[in-house]
PDB file of C-alpha atoms and ligand atoms in Angstrom:
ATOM      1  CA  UNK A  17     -61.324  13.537 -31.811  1.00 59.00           C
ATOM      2  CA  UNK A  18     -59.562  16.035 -33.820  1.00 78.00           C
ATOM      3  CA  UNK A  19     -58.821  14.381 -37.904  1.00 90.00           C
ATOM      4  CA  UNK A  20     -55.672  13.421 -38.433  1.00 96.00           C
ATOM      5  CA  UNK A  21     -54.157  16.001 -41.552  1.00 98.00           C
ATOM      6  CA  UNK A  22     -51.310  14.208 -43.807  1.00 98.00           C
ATOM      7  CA  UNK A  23     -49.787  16.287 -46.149  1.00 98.00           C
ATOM      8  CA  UNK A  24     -48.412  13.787 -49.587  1.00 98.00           C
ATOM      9  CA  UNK A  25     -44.835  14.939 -50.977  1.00 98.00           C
ATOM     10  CA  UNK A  26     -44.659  13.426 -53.842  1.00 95.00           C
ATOM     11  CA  UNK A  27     -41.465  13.924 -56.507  1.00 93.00           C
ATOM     12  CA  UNK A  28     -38.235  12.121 -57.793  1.00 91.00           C
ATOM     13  CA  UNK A  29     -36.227  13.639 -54.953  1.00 94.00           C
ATOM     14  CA  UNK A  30     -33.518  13.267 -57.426  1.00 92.00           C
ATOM     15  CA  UNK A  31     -31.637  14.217 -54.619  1.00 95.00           C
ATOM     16  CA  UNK A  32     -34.062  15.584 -51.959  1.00 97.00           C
ATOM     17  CA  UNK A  33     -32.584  18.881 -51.347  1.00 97.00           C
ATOM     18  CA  UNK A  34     -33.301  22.317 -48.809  1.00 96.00           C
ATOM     19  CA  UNK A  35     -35.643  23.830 -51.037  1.00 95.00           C
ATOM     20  CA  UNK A  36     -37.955  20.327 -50.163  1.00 97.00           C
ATOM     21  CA  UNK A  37     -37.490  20.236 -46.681  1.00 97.00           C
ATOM     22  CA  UNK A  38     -38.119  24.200 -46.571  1.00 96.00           C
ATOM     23  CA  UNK A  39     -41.551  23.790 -48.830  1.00 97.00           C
ATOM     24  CA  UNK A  40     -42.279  20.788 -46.283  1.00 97.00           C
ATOM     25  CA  UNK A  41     -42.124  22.579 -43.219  1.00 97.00           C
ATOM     26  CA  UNK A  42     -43.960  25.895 -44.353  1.00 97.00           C
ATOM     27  CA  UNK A  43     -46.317  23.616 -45.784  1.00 98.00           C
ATOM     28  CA  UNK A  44     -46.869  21.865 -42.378  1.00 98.00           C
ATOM     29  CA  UNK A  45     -46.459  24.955 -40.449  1.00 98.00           C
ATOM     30  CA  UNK A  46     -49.191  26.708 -42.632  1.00 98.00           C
ATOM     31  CA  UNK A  47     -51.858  24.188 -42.215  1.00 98.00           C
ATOM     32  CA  UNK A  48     -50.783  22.898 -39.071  1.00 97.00           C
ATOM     33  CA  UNK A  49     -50.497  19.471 -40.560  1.00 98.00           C
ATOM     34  CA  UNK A  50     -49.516  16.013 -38.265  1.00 98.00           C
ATOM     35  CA  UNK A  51     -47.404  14.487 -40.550  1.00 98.00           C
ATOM     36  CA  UNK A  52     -45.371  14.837 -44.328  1.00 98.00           C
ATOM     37  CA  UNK A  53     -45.032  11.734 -46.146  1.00 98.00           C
ATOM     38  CA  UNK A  54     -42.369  12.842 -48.879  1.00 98.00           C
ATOM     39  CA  UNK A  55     -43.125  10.160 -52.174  1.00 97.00           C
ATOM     40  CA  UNK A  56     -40.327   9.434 -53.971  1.00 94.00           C
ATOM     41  CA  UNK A  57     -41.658   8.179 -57.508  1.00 91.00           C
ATOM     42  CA  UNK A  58     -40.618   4.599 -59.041  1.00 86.00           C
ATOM     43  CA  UNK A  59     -41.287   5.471 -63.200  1.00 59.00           C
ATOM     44  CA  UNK A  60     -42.431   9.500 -62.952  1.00 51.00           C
ATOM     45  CA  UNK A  61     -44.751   9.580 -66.132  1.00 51.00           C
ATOM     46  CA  UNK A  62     -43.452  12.843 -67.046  1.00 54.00           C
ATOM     47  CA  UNK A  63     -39.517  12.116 -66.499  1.00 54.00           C
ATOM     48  CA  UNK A  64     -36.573  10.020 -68.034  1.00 56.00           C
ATOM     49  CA  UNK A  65     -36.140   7.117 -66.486  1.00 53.00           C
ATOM     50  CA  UNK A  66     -32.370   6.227 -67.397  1.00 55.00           C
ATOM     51  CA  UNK A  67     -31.459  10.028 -65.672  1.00 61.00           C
ATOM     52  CA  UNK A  68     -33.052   8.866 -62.526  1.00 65.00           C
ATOM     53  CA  UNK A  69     -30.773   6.899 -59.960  1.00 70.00           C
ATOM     54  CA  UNK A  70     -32.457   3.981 -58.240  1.00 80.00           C
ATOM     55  CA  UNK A  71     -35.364   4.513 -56.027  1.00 87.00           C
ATOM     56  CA  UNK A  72     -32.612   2.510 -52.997  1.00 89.00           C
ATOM     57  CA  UNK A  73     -30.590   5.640 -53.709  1.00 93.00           C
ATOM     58  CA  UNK A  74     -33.177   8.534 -53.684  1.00 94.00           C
ATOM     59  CA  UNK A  75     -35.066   6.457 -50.772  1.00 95.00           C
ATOM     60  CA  UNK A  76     -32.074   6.448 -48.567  1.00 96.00           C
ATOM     61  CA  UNK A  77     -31.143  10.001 -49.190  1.00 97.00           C
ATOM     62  CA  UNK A  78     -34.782  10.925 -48.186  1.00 98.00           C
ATOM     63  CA  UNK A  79     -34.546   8.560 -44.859  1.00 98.00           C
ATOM     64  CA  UNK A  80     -30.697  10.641 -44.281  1.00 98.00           C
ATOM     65  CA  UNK A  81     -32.926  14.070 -44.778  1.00 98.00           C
ATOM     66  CA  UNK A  82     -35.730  13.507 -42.345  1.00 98.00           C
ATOM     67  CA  UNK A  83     -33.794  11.499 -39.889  1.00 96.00           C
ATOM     68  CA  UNK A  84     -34.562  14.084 -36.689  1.00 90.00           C
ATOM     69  CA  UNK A  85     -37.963  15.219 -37.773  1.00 95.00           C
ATOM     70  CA  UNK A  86     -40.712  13.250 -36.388  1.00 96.00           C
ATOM     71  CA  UNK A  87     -43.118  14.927 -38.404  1.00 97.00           C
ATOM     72  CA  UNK A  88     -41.557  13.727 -41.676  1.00 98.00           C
ATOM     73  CA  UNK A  89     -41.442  10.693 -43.169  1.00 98.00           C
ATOM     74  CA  UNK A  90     -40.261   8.981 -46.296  1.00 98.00           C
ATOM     75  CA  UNK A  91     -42.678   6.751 -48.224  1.00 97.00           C
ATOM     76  CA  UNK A  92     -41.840   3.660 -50.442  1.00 95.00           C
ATOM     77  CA  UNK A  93     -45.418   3.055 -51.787  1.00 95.00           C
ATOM     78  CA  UNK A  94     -44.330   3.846 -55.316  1.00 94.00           C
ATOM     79  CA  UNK A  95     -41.177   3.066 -55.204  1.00 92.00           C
ATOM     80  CA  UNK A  96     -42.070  -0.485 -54.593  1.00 90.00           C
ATOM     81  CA  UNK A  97     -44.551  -0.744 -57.618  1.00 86.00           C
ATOM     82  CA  UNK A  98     -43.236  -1.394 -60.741  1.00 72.00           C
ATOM     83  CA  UNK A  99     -44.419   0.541 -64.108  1.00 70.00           C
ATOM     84  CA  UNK A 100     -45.603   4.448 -63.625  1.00 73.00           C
ATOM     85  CA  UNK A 101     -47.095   5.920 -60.795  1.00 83.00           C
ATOM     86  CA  UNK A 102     -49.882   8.182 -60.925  1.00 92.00           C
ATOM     87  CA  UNK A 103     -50.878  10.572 -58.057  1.00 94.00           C
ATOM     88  CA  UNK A 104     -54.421   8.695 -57.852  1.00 96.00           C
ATOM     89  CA  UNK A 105     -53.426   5.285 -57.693  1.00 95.00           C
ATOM     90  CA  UNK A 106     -50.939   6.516 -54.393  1.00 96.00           C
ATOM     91  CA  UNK A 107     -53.695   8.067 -53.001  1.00 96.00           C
ATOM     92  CA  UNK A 108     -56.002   5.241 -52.925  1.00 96.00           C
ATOM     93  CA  UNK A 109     -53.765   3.306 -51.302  1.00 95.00           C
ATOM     94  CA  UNK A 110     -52.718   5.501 -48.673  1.00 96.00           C
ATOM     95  CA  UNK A 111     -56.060   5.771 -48.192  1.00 94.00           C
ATOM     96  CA  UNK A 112     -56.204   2.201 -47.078  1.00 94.00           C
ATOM     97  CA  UNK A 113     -53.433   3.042 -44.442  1.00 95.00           C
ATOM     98  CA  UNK A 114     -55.176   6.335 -43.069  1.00 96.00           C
ATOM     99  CA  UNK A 115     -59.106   6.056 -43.873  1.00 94.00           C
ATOM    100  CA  UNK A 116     -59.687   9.001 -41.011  1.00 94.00           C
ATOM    101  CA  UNK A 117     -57.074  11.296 -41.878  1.00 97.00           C
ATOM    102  CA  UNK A 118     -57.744  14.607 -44.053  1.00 97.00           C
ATOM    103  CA  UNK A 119     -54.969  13.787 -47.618  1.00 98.00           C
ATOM    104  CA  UNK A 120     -53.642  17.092 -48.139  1.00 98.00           C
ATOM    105  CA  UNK A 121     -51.545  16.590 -51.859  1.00 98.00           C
ATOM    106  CA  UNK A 122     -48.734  19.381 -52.102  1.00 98.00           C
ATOM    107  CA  UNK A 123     -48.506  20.454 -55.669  1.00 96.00           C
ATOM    108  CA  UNK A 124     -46.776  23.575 -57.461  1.00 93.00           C
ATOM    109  CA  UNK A 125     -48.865  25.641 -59.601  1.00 92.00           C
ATOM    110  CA  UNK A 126     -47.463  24.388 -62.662  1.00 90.00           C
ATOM    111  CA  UNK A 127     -48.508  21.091 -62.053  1.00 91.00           C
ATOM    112  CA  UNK A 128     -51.955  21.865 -61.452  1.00 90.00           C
ATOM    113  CA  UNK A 129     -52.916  24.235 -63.920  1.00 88.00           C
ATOM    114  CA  UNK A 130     -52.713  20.644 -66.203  1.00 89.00           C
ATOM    115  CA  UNK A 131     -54.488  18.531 -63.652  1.00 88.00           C
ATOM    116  CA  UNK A 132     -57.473  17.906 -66.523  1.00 86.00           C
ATOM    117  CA  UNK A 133     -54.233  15.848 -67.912  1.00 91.00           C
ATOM    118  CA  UNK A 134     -53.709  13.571 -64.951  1.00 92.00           C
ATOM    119  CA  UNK A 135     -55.363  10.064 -64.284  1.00 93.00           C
ATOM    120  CA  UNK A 136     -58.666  10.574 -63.535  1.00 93.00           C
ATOM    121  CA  UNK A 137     -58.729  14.330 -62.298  1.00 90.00           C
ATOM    122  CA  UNK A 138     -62.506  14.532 -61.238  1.00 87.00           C
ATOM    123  CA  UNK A 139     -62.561  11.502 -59.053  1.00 92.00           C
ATOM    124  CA  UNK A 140     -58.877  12.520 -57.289  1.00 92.00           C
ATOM    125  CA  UNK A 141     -60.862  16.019 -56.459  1.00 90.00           C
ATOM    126  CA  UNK A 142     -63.034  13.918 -54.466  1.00 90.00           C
ATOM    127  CA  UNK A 143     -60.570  11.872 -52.618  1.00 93.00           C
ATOM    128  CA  UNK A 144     -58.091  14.706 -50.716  1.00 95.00           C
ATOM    129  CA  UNK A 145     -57.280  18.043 -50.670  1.00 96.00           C
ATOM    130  CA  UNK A 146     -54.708  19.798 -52.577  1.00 96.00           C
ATOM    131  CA  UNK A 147     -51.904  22.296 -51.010  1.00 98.00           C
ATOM    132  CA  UNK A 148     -51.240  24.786 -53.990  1.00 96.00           C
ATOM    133  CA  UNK A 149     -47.690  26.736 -54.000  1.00 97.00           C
ATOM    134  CA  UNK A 150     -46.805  29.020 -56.517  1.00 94.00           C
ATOM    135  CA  UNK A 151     -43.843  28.927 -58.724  1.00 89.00           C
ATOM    136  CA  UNK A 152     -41.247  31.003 -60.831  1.00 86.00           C
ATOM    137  CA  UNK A 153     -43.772  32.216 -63.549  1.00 90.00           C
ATOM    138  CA  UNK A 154     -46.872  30.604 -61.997  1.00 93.00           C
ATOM    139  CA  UNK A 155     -48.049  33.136 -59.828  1.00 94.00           C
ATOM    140  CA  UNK A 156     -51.734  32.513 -57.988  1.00 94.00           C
ATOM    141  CA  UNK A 157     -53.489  35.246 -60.148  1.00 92.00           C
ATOM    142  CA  UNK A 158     -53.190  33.241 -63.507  1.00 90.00           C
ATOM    143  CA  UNK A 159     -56.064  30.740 -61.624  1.00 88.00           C
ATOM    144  CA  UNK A 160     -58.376  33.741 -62.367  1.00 81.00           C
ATOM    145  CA  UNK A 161     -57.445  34.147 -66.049  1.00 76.00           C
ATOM    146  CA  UNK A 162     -57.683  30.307 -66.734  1.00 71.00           C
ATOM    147  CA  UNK A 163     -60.356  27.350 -66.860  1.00 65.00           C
ATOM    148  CA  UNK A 164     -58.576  24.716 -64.645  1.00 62.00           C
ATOM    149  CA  UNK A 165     -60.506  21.913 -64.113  1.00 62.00           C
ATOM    150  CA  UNK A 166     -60.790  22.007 -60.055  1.00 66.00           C
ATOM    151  CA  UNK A 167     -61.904  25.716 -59.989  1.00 70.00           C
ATOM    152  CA  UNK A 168     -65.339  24.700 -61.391  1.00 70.00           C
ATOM    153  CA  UNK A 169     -65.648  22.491 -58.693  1.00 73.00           C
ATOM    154  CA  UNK A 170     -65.298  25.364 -55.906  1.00 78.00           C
ATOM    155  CA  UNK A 171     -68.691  25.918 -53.816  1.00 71.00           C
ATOM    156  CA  UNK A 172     -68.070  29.542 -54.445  1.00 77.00           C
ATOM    157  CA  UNK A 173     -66.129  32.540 -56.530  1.00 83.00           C
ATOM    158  CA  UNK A 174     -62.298  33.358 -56.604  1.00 88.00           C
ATOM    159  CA  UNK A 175     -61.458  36.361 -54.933  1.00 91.00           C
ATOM    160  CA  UNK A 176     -58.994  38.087 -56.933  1.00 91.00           C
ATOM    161  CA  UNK A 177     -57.961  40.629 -54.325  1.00 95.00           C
ATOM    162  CA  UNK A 178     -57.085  37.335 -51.898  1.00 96.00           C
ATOM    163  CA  UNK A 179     -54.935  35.900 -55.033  1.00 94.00           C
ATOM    164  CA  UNK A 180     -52.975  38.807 -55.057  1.00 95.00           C
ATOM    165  CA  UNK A 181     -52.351  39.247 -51.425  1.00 97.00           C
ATOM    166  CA  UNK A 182     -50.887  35.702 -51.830  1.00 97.00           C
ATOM    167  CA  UNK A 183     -48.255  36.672 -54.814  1.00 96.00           C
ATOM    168  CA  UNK A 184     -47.306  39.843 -52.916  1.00 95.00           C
ATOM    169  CA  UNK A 185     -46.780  37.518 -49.720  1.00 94.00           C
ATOM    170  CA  UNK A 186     -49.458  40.397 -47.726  1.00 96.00           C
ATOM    171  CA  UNK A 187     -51.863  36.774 -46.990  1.00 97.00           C
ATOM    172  CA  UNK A 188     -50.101  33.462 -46.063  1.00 97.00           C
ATOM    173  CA  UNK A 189     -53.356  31.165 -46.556  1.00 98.00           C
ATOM    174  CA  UNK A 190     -56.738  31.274 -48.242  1.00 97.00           C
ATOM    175  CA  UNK A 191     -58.348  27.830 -48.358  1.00 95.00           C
ATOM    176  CA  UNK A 192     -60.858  27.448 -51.031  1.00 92.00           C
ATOM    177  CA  UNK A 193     -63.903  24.681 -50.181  1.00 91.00           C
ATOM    178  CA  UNK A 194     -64.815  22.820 -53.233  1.00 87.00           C
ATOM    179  CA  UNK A 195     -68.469  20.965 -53.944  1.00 85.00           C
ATOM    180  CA  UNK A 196     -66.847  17.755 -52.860  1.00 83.00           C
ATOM    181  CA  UNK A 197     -66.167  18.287 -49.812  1.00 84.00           C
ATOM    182  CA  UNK A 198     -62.314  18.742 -49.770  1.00 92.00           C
ATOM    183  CA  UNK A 199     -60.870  21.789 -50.290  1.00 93.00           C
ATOM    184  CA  UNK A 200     -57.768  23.920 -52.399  1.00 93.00           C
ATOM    185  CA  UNK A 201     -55.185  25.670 -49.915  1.00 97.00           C
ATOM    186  CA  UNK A 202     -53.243  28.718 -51.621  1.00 97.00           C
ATOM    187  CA  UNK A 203     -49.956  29.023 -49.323  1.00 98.00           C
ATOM    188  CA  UNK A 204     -47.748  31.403 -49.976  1.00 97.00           C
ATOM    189  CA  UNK A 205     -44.653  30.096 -49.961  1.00 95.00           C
ATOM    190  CA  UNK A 206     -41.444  31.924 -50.894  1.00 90.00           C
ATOM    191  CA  UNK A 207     -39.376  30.541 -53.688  1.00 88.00           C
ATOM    192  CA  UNK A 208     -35.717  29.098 -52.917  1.00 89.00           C
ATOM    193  CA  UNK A 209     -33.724  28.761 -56.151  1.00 88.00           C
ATOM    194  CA  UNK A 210     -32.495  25.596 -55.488  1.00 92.00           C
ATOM    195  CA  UNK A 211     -33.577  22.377 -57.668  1.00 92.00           C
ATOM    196  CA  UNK A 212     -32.176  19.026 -58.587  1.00 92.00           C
ATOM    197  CA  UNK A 213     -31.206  20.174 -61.799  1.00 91.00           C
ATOM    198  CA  UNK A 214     -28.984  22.114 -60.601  1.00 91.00           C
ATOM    199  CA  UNK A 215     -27.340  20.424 -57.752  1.00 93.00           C
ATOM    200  CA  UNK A 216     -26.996  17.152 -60.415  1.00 91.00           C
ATOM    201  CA  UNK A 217     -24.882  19.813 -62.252  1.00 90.00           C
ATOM    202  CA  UNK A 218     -23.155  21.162 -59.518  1.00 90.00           C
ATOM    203  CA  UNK A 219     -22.173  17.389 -58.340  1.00 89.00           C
ATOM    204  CA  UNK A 220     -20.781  16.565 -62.050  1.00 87.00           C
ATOM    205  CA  UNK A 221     -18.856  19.815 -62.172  1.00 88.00           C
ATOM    206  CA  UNK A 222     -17.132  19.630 -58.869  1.00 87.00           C
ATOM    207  CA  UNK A 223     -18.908  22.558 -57.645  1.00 88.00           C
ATOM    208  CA  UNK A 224     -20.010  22.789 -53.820  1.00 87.00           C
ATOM    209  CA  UNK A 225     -23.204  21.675 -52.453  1.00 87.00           C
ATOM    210  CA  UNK A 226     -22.704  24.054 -49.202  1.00 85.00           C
ATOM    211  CA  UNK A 227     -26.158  25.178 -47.900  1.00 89.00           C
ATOM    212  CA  UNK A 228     -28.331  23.335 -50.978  1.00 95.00           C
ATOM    213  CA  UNK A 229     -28.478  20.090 -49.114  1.00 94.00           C
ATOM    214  CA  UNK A 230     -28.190  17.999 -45.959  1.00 95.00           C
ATOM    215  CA  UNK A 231     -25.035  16.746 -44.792  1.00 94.00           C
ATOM    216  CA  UNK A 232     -25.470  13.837 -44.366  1.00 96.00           C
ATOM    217  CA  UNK A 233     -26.936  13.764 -47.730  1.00 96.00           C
ATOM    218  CA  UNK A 234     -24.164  15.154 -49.358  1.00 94.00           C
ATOM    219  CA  UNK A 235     -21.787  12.777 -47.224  1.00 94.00           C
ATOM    220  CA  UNK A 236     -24.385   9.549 -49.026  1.00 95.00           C
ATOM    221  CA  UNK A 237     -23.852  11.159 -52.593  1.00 94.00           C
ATOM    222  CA  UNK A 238     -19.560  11.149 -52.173  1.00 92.00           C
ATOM    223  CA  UNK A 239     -19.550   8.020 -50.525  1.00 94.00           C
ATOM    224  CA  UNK A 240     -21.675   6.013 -53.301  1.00 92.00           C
ATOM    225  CA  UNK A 241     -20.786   8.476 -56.004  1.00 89.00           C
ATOM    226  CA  UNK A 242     -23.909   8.738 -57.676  1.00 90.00           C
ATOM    227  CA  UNK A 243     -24.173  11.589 -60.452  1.00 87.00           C
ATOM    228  CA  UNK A 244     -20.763  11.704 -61.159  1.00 81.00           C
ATOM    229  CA  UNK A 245     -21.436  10.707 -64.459  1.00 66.00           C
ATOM    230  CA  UNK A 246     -24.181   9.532 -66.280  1.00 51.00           C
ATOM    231  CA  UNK A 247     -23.731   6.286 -66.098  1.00 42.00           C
ATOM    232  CA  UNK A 248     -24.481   6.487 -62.340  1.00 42.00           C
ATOM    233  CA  UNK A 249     -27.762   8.507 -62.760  1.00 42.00           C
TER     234      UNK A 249
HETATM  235  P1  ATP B  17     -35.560  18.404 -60.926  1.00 71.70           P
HETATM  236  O1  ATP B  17     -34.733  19.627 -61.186  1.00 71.70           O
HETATM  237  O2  ATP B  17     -34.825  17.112 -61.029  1.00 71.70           O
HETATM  238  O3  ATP B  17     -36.889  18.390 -61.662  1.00 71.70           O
HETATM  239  P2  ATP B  17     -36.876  19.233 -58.490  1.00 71.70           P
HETATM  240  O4  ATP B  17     -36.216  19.369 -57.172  1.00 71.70           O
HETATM  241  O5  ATP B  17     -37.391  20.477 -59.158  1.00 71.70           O
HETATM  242  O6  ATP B  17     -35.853  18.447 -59.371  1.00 71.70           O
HETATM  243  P3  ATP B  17     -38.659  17.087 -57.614  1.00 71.70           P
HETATM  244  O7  ATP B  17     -37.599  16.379 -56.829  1.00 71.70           O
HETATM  245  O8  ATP B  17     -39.532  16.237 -58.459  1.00 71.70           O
HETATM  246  O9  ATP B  17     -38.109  18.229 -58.541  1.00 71.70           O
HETATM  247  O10 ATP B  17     -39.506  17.940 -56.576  1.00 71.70           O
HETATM  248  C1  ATP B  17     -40.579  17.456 -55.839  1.00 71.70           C
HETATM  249  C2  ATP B  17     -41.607  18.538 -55.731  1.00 71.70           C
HETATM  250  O11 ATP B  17     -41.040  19.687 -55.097  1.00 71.70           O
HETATM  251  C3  ATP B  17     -42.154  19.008 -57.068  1.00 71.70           C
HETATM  252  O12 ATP B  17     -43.548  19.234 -56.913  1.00 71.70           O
HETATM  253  C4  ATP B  17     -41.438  20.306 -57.319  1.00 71.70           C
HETATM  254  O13 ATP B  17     -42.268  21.170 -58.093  1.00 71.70           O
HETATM  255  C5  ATP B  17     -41.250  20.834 -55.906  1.00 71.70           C
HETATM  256  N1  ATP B  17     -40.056  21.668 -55.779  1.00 71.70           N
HETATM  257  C6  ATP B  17     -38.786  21.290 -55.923  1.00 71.70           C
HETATM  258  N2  ATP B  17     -37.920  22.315 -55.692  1.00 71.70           N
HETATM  259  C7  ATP B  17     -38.690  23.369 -55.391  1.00 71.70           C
HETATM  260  C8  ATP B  17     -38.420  24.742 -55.042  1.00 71.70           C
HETATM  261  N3  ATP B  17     -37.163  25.216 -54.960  1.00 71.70           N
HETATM  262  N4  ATP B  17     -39.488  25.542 -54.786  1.00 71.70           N
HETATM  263  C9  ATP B  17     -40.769  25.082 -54.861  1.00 71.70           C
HETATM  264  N5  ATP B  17     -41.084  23.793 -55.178  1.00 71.70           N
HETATM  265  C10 ATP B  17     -40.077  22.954 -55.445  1.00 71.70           C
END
């Protein structure tokens, strides 16, 4: 029987917007993945909590947004743990819920570049995969110029010709094995401009949301009027 391959979404989804969904399916497309569970976060280490609206809100914006696509679905693991959430704790318990499938993590070059900062980086190399995109200023090349913790765990050398191919969007894949025996996917991935930041701002200043974001999300943010104003957030 073929192995089961999960991809992990994890983020604020502060609101989930187009520029998710479109990462989601390329990623899923790319690797020819079953399923995306998309992770909203209860207390993101690295964000301010009083910004964030409640994970209710962001959780039924997420259930609006994949409404219609089997293949994604929105997960309340960490949204129903109190205190931070840190990628490995997730993992081990999804692991509980899927111990046959392949964990494929989705996770933007910026992000990983610091994963020797994370909870417990060398044992989360051992317990899925990772699905690297690049982003604005984090191109795939730089993993050739740097010491990031998980490339001196790969079984073999970084082609820098491959990496390239990959920023220039001439190579959509090029999976990397590692000594444990999951492995790094490089997907090139274009870049959509959109980001919460932005549609937060949009929302406060009146501005249209036209193409950035499901309707029916957009319908869920009016309708509740979250980020009006901060107080809402
Ligand atoms: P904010 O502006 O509030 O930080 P965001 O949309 O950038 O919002 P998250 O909701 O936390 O951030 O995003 C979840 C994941 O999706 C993160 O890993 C983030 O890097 C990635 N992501 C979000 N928007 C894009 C985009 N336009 N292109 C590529 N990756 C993105």
């Amino acid at each position: 029987m073929n192995e089961k391959k999960i991809c992990l979404f994890g983020g604020t989804f502060n609101p989930v917007h187009n520029g998710h969904l479109y990462i989601a399916r390329s990623v899923a497309a790319l690797l020819d993945a079953d399923l995306v569970l998309f992770i909203p976060s209860g207390m993101p280490p690295h964000k301010d909590a009083a910004t964030i609206p409640s994970g209710k809100h962001r959780l039924a914006m997420l259930r609006l947004a994949l409404s219609g696509s089997p293949q994604f679905k929105a997960c309340d693991i960490e949204i129903k743990r109190s205190g931070p959430s840190f990628t490995i704790d997730t993992i081990d318990l999804l692991r509980q819920d899927y111990p046959d499938a392949r964990l494929i993590f989705i996770v933007g070059m910026d992000a990983f570049i610091q994963l020797n900062t994370w909870k417990e980086p060398e044992r989360l190399l051992t317990l899925c995969d990772f699905a690297l995109i690049s982003r604005l200023d984090y191109p795939f090349s730089l993993l050739s110029e740097i010491g990031a913790l998980p490339l001196t765990r790969l079984s073999s050398s970084i082609d820098t010709d491959k990496l390239k191919a990959l920023d220039q969007g001439k190579r959509s894949t090029y999976s990397l094995p590692m000594r444990t025996r999951n492995s790094l996917h490089l997907l090139s991935v274009p870049h959509i401009a959109i980001s919460g930041t932005t549609i937060r701002q949009r929302i406060a200043s009146g501005e249209s949301l036209r193409n950035v974001l499901p309707h029916s999300v957009e319908s869920y943010i009016i309708e509740n009027e979250i980020y009006l104003e901060e107080k809402n957030y």
